[in-house]
mmCIF file of C-alpha atoms (C1' of nucleotides) in Angstrom:
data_model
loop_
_atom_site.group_PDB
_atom_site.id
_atom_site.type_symbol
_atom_site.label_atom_id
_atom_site.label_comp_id
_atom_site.label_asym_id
_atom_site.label_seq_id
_atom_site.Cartn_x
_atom_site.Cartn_y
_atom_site.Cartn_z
ATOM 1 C CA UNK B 1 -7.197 3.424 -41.328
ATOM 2 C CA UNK B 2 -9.581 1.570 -43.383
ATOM 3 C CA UNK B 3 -10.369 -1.969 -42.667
ATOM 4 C CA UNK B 4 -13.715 -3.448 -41.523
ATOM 5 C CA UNK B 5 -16.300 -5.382 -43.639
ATOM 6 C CA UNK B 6 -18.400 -7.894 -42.066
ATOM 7 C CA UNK B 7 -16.839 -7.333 -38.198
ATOM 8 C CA UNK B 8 -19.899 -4.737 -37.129
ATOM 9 C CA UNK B 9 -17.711 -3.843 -33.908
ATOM 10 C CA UNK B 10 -14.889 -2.158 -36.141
ATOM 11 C CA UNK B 11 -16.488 1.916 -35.976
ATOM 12 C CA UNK B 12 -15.626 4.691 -38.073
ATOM 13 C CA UNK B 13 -12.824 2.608 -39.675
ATOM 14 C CA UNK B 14 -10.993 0.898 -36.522
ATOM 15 C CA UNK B 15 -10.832 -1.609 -34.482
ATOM 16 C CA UNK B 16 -12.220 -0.617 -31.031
ATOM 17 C CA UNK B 17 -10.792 -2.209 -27.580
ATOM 18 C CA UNK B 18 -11.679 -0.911 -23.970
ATOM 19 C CA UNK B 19 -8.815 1.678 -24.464
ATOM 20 C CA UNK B 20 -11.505 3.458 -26.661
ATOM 21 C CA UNK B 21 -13.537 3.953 -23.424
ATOM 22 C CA UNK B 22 -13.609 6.876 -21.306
ATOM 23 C CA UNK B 23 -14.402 4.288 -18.218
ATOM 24 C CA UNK B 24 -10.826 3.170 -19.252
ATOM 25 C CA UNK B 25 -9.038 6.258 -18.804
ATOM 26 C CA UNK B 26 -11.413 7.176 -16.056
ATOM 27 C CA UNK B 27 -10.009 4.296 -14.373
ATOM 28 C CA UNK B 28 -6.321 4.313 -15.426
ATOM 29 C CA UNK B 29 -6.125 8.173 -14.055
ATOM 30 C CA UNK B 30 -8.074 7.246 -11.343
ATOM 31 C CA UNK B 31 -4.835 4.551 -10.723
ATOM 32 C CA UNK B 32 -2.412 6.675 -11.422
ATOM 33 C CA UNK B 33 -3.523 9.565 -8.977
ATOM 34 C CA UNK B 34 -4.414 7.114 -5.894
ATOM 35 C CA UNK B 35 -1.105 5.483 -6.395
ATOM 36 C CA UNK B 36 0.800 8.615 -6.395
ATOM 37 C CA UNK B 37 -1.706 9.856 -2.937
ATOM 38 C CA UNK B 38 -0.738 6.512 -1.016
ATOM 39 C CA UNK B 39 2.995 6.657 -1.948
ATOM 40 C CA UNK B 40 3.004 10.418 -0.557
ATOM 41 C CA UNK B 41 0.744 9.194 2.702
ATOM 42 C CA UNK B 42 2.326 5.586 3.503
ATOM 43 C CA UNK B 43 5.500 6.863 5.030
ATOM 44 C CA UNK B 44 2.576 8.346 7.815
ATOM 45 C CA UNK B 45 0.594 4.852 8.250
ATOM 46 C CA UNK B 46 -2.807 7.330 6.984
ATOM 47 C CA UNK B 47 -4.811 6.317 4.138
ATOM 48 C CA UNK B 48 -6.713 8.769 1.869
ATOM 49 C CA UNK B 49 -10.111 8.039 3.628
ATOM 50 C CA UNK B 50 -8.175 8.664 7.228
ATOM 51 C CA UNK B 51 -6.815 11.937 5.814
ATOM 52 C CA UNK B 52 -9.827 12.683 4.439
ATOM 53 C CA UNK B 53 -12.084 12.190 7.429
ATOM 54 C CA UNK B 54 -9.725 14.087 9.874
ATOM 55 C CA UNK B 55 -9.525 17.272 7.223
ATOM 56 C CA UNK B 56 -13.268 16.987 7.496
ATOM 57 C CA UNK B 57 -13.562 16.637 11.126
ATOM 58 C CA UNK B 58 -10.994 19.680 11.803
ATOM 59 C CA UNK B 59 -13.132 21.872 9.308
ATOM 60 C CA UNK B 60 -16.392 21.099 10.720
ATOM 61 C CA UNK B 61 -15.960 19.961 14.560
ATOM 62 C CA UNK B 62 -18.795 18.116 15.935
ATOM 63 C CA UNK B 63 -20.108 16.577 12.938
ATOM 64 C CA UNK B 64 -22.089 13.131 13.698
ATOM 65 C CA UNK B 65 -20.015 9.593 11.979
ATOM 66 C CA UNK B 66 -23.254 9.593 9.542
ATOM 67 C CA UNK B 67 -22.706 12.761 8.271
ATOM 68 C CA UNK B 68 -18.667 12.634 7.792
ATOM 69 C CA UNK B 69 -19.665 9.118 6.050
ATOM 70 C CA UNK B 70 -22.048 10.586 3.742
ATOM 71 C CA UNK B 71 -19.669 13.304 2.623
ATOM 72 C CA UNK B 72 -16.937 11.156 2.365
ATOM 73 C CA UNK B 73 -19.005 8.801 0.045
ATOM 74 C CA UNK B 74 -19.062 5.803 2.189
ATOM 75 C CA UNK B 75 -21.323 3.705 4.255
ATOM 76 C CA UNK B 76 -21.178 4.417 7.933
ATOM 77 C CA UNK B 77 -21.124 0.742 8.662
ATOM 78 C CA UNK B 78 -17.581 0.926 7.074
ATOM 79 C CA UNK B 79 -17.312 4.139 8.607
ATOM 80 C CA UNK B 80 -16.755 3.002 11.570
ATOM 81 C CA UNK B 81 -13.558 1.196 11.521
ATOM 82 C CA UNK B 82 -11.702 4.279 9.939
ATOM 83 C CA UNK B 83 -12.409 6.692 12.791
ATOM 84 C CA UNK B 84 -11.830 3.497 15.336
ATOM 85 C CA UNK B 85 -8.621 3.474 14.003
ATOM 86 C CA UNK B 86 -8.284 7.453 14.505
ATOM 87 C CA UNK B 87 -9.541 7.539 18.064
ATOM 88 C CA UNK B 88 -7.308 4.825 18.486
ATOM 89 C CA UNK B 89 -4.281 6.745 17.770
ATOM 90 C CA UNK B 90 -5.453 9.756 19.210
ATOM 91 C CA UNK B 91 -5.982 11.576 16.608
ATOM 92 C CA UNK B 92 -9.784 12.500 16.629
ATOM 93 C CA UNK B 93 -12.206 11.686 19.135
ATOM 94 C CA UNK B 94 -15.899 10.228 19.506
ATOM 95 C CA UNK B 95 -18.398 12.587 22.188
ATOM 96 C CA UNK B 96 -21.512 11.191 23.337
ATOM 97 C CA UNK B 97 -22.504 15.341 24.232
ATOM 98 C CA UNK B 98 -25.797 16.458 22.724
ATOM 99 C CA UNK B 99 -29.049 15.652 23.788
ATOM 100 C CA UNK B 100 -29.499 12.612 21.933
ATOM 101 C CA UNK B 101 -27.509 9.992 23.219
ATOM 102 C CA UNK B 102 -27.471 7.767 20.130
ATOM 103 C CA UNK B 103 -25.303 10.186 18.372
ATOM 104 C CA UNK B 104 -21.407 10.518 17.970
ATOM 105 C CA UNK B 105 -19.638 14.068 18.157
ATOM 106 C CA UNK B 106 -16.002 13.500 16.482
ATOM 107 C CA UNK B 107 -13.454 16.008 16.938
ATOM 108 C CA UNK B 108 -9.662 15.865 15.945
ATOM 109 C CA UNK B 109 -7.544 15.859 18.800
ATOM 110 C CA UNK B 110 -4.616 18.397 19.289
ATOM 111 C CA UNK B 111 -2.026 15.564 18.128
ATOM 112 C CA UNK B 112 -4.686 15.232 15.116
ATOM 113 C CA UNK B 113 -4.619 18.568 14.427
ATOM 114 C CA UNK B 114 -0.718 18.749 14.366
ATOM 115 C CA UNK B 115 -0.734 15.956 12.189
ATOM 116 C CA UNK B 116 -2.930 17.732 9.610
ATOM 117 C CA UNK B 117 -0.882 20.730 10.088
ATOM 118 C CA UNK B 118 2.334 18.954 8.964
ATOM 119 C CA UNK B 119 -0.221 16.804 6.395
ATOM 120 C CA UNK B 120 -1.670 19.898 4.080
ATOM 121 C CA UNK B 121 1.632 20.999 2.579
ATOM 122 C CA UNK B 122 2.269 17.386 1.796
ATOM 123 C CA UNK B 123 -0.987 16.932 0.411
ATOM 124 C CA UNK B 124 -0.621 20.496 -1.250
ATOM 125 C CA UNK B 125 2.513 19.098 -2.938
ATOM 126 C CA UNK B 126 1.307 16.059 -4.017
ATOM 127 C CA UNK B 127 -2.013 18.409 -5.913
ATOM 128 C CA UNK B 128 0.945 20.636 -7.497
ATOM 129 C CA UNK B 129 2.643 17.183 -8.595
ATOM 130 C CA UNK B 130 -0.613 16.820 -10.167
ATOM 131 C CA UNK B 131 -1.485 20.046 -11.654
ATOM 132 C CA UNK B 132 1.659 20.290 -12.926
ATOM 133 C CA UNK B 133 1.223 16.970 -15.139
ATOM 134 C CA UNK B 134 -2.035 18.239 -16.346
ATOM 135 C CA UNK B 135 -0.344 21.087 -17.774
ATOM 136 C CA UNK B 136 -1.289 24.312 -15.533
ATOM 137 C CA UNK B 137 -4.103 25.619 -12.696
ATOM 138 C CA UNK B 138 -6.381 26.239 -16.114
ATOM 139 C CA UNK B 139 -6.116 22.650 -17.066
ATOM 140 C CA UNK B 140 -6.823 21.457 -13.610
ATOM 141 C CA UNK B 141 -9.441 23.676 -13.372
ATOM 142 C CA UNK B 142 -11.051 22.326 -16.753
ATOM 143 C CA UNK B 143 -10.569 18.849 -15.498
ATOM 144 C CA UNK B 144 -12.866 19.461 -12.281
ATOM 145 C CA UNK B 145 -15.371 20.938 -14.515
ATOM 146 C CA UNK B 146 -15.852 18.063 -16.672
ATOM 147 C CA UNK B 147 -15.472 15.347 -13.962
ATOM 148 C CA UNK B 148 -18.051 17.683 -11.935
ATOM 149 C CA UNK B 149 -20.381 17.006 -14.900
ATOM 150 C CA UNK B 150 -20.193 13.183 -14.876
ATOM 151 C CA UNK B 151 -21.006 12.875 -11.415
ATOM 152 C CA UNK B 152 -23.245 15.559 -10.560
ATOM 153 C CA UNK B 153 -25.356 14.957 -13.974
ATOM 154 C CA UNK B 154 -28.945 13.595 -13.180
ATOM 155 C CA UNK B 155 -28.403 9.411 -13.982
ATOM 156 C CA UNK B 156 -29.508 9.777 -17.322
ATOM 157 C CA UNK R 1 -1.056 33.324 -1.925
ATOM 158 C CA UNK R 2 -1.412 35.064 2.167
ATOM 159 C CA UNK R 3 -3.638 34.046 4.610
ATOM 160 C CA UNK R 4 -2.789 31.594 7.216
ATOM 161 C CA UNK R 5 -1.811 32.297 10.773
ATOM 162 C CA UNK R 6 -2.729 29.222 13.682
ATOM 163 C CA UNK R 7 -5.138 27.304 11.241
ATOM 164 C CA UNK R 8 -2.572 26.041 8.722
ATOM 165 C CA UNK R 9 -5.200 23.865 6.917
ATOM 166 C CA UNK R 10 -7.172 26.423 6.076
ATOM 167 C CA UNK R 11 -6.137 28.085 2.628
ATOM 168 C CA UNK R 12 -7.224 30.823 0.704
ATOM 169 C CA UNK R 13 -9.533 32.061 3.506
ATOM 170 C CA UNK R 14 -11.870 28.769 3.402
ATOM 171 C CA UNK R 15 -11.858 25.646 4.858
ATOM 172 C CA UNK R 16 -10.194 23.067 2.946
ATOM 173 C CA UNK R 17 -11.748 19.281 2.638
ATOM 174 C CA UNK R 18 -10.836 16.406 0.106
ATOM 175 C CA UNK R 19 -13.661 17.952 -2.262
ATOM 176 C CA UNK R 20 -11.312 20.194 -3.051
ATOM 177 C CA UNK R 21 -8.845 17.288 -3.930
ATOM 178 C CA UNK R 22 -8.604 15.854 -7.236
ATOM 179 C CA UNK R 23 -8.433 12.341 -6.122
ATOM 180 C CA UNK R 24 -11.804 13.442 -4.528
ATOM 181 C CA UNK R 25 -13.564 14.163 -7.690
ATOM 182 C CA UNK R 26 -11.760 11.416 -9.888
ATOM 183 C CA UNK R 27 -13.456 8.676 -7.418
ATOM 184 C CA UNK R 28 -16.303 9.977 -7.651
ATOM 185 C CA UNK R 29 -16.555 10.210 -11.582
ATOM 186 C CA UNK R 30 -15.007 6.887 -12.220
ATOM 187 C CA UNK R 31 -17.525 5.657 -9.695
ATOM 188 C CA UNK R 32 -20.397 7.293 -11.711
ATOM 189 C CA UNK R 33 -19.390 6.192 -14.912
ATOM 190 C CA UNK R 34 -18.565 2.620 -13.852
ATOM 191 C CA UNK R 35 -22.174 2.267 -12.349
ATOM 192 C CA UNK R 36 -23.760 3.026 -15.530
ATOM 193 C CA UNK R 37 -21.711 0.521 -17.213
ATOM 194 C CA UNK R 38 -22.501 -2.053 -15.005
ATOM 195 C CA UNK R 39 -26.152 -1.264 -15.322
ATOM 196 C CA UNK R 40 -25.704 -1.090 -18.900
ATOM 197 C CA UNK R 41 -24.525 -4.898 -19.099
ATOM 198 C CA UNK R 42 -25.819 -6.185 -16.085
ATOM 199 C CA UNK R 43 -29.006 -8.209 -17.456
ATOM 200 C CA UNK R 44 -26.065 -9.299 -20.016
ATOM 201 C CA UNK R 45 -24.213 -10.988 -16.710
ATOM 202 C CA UNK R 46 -21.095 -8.923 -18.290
ATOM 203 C CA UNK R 47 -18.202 -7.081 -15.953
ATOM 204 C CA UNK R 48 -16.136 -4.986 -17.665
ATOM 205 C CA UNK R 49 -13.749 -6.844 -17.418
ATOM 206 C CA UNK R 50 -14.970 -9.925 -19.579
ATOM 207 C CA UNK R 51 -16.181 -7.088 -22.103
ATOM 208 C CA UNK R 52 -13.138 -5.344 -22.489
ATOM 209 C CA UNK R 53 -11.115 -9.025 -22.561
ATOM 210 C CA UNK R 54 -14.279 -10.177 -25.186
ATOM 211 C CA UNK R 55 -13.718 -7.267 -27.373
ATOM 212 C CA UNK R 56 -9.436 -7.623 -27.365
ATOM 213 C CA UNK R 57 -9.170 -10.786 -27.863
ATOM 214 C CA UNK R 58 -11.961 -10.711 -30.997
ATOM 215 C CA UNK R 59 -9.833 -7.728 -32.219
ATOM 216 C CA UNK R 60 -6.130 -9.542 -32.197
ATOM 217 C CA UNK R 61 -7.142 -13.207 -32.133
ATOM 218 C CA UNK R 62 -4.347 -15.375 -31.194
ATOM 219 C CA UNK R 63 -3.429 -13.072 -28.312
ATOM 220 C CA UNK R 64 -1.569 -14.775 -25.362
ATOM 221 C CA UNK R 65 -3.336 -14.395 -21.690
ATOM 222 C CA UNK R 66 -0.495 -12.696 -20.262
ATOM 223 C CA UNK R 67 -0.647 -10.072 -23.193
ATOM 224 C CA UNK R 68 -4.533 -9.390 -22.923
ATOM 225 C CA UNK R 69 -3.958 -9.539 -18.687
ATOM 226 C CA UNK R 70 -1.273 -6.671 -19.129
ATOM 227 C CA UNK R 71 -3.402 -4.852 -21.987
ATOM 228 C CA UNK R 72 -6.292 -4.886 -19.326
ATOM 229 C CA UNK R 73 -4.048 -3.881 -16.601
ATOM 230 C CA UNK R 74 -4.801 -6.774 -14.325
ATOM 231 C CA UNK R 75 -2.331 -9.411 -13.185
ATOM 232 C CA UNK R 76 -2.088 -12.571 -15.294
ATOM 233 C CA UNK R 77 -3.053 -14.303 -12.221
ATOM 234 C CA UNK R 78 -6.176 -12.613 -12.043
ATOM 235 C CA UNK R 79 -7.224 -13.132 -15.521
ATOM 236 C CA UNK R 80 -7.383 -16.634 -15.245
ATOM 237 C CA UNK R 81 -10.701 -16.238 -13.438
ATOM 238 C CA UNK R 82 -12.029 -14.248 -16.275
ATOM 239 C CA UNK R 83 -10.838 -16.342 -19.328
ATOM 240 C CA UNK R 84 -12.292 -19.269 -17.415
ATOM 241 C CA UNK R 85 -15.674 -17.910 -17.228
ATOM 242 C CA UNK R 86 -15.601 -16.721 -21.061
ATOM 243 C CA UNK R 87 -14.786 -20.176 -21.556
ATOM 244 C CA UNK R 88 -17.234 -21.752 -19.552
ATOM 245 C CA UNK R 89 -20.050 -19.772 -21.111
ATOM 246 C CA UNK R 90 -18.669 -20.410 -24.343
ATOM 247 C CA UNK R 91 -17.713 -16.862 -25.231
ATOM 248 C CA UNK R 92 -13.683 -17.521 -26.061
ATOM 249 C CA UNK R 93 -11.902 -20.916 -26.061
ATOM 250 C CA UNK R 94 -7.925 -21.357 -25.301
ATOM 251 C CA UNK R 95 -5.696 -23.275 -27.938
ATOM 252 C CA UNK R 96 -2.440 -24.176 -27.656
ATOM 253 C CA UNK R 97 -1.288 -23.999 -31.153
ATOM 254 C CA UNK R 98 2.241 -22.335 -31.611
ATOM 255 C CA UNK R 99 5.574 -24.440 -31.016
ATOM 256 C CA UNK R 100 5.748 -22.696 -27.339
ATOM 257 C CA UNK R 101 3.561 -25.298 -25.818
ATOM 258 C CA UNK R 102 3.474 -23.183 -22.596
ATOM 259 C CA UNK R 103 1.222 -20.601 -24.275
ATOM 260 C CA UNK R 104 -2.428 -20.026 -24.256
ATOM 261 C CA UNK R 105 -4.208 -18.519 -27.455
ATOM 262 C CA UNK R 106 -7.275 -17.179 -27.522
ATOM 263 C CA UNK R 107 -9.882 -16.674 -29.739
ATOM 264 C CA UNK R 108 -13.504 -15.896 -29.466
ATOM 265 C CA UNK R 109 -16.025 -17.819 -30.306
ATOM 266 C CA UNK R 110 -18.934 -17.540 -33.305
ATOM 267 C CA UNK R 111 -21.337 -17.166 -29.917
ATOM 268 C CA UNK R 112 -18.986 -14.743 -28.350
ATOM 269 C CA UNK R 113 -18.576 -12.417 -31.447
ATOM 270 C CA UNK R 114 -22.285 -12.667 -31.704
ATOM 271 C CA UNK R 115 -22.694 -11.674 -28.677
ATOM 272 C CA UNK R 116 -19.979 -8.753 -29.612
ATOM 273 C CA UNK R 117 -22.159 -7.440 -31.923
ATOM 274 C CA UNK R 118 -25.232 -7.084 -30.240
ATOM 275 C CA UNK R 119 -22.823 -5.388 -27.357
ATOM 276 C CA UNK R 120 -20.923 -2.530 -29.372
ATOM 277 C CA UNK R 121 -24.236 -0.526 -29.685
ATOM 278 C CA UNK R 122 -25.221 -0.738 -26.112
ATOM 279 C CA UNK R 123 -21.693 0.236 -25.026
ATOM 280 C CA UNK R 124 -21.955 3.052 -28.123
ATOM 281 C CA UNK R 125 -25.293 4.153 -26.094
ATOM 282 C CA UNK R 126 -23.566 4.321 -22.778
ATOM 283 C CA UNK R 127 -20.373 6.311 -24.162
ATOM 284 C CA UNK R 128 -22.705 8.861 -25.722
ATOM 285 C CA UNK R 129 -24.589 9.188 -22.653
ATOM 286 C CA UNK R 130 -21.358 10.610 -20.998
ATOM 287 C CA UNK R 131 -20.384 12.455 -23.825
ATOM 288 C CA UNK R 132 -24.345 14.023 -23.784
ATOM 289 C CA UNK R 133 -23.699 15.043 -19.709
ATOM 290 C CA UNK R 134 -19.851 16.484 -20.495
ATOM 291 C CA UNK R 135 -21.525 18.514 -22.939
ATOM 292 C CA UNK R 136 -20.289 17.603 -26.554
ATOM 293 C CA UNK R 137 -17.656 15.381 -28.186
ATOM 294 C CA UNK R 138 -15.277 18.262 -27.905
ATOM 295 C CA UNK R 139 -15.728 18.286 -23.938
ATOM 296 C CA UNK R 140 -14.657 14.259 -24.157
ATOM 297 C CA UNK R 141 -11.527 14.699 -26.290
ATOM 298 C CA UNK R 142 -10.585 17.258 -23.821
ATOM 299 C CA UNK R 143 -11.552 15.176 -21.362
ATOM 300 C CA UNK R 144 -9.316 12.230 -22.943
ATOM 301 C CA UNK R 145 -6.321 14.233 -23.126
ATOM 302 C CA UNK R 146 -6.540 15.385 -19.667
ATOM 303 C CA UNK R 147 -6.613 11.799 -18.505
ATOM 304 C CA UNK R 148 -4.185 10.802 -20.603
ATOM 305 C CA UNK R 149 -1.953 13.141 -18.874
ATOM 306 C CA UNK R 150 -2.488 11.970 -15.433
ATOM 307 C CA UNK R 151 -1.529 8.350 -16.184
ATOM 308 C CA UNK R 152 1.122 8.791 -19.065
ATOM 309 C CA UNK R 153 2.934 11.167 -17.384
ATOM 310 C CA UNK R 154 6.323 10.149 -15.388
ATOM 311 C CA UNK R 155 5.191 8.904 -12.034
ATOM 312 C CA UNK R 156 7.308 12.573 -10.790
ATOM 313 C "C1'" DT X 1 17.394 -20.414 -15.213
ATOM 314 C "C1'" DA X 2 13.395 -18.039 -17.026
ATOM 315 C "C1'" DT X 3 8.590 -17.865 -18.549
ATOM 316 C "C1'" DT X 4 3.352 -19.207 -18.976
ATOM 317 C "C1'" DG X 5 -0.370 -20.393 -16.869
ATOM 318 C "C1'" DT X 6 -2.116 -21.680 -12.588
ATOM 319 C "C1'" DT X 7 -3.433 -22.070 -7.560
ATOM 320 C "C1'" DA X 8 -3.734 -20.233 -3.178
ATOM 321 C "C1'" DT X 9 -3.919 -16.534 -0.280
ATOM 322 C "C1'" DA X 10 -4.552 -12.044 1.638
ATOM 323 C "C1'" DC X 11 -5.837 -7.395 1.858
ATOM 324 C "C1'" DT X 12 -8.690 -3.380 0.633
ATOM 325 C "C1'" DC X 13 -13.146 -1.423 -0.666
ATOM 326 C "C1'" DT X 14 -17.660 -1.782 -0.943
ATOM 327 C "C1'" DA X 15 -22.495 -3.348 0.014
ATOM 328 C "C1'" DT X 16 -26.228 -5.298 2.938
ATOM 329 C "C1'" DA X 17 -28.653 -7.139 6.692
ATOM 330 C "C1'" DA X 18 -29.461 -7.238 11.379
ATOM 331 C "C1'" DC X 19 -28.617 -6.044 16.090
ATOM 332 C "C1'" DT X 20 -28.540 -2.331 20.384
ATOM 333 C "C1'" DA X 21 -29.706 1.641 22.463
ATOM 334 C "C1'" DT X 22 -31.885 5.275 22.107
ATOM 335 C "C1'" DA X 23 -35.641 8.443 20.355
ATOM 336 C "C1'" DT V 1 -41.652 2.966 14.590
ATOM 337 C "C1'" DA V 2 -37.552 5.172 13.269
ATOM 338 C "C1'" DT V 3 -32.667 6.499 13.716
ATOM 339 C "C1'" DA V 4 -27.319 6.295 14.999
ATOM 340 C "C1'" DG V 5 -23.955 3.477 15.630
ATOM 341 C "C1'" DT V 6 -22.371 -1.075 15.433
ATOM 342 C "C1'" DT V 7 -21.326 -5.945 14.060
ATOM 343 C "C1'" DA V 8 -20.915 -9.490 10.861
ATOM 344 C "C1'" DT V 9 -20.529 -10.993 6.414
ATOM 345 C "C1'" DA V 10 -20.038 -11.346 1.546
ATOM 346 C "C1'" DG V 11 -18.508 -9.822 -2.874
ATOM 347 C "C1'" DA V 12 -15.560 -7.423 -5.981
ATOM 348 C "C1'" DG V 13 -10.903 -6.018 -7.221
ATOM 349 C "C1'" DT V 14 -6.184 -6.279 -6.541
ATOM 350 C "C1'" DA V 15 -1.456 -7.982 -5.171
ATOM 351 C "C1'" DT V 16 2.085 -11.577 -4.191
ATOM 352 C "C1'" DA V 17 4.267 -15.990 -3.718
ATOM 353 C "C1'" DA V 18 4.897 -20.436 -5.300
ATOM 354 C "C1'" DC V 19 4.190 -24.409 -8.169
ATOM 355 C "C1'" DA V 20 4.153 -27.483 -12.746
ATOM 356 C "C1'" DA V 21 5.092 -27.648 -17.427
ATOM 357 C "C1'" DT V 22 7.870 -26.007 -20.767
ATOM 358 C "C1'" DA V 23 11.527 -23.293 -22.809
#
DNA sequence: TATTGTTATACTCTATAACTATA
DNA sequence: TATAGTTATAGAGTATAACAATA
């Protein structure tokens, strides 16, 4: 490809669009993966945050709503209506229990914990739908390990 | 692969959470990368959006909004917001010029592609700060093709 | 009938400020 | 004063239905 002269946004020969951007892809895989996630959870009524927080919760009973925000990457003002909706359904549970009162215990109920017995092998399947696109475990492996470096990377 | 036995969640012998999901670390990259584009063109008062619409449209002038909507992957509906504001702010300008009077053309503007110019190198800047924290151009092609995987690939 | 652009609407996610009860 | 949880709210982004003009 040649082409350019006097349009200074053609580079190295081309013309460049957004699909030139790894915020693109970043976003189109991003699509892609989520879309295949909710298909696999909808049947269930649980969204990826709801899985997400009661996989946590089982792992690590006891943990306060701040702290299961914070690792899930969310505020715990908008925390709050996600494990509302779990204690709702019985699924996990809030526990006013150590000394200081201001603070919510959550642990996943026995139905919960059912649930996310029945939930991992679909959630395993759906990685392995995954994994298999991206070519083999190595490949997946090398995709964490670049992703890891955009987000873990000190902000410039 | 062993290892199970009451705690079905559990896997390998550790405790499994959605950081070991790729969803998981896909969020959280795309969310890095699209806050340091945003930052990049904030003082600009540019989304991404109106950038990546600013620099398609100045690549294939003429384009209808339904083809730039699809090539952005956003509902034609949804565009019209976006077009409106380029227009607005003088960026790109609608025509209706073929013998389909239904269509909308657009084109951007001698302010717009100005403004285009002095953009490319700051978005240049951003994408080689990503490519500097993945470690090398060859880490972002590999990157790419990974990507590319995820969202080309049949949806299973 | 079908398509282009448009309007209206709704739903999810995310972000922020402010309140309450505790500490 | 400060913190945990909560409420309310606002802004993106996204998705769908329906309409007018035109084909």
């Amino acid at each position: 490809m040649a082409v350019d002269k006097g349009e200074a946004w053609a580079f190295a020969g081309r013309i460049m669009t957004m699909g030139d951007a790894l915020s693109y892809r970043l976003r189109r895989a991003q699509h892609a993966v989520l879309q295949d996630f909710v298909e696999t959870f909808a049947r269930l009524d649980l969204r990826p945050t709801d899985f997400a927080a009661l996989l946590l919760i089982a792992g690590h009973p006891g943990l306060k709503q701040s702290e299961v925000a914070e690792a899930l990457g969310i505020q715990r003002a908008n925390f709050v209506a996600v494990i509302d909706g779990l204690e709702r359904r019985r699924l996990a549970e809030r526990r006013r229990e150590g000394s200081d009162r201001r603070v919510q215990a959550l642990f996943v109920t026995d139905a919960g914990q059912a649930l996310l017995d029945q939930l991992i092998p679909v959630w395993r399947a759906h990685e392995e739908r995954l994994v298999a696109r991206l070519g083999g475990p190595a490949a997946r492996d090398q995709l964490d390990l670049l992703l890891e470096r955009l987000y873990d990377a000190p902000a410039a």
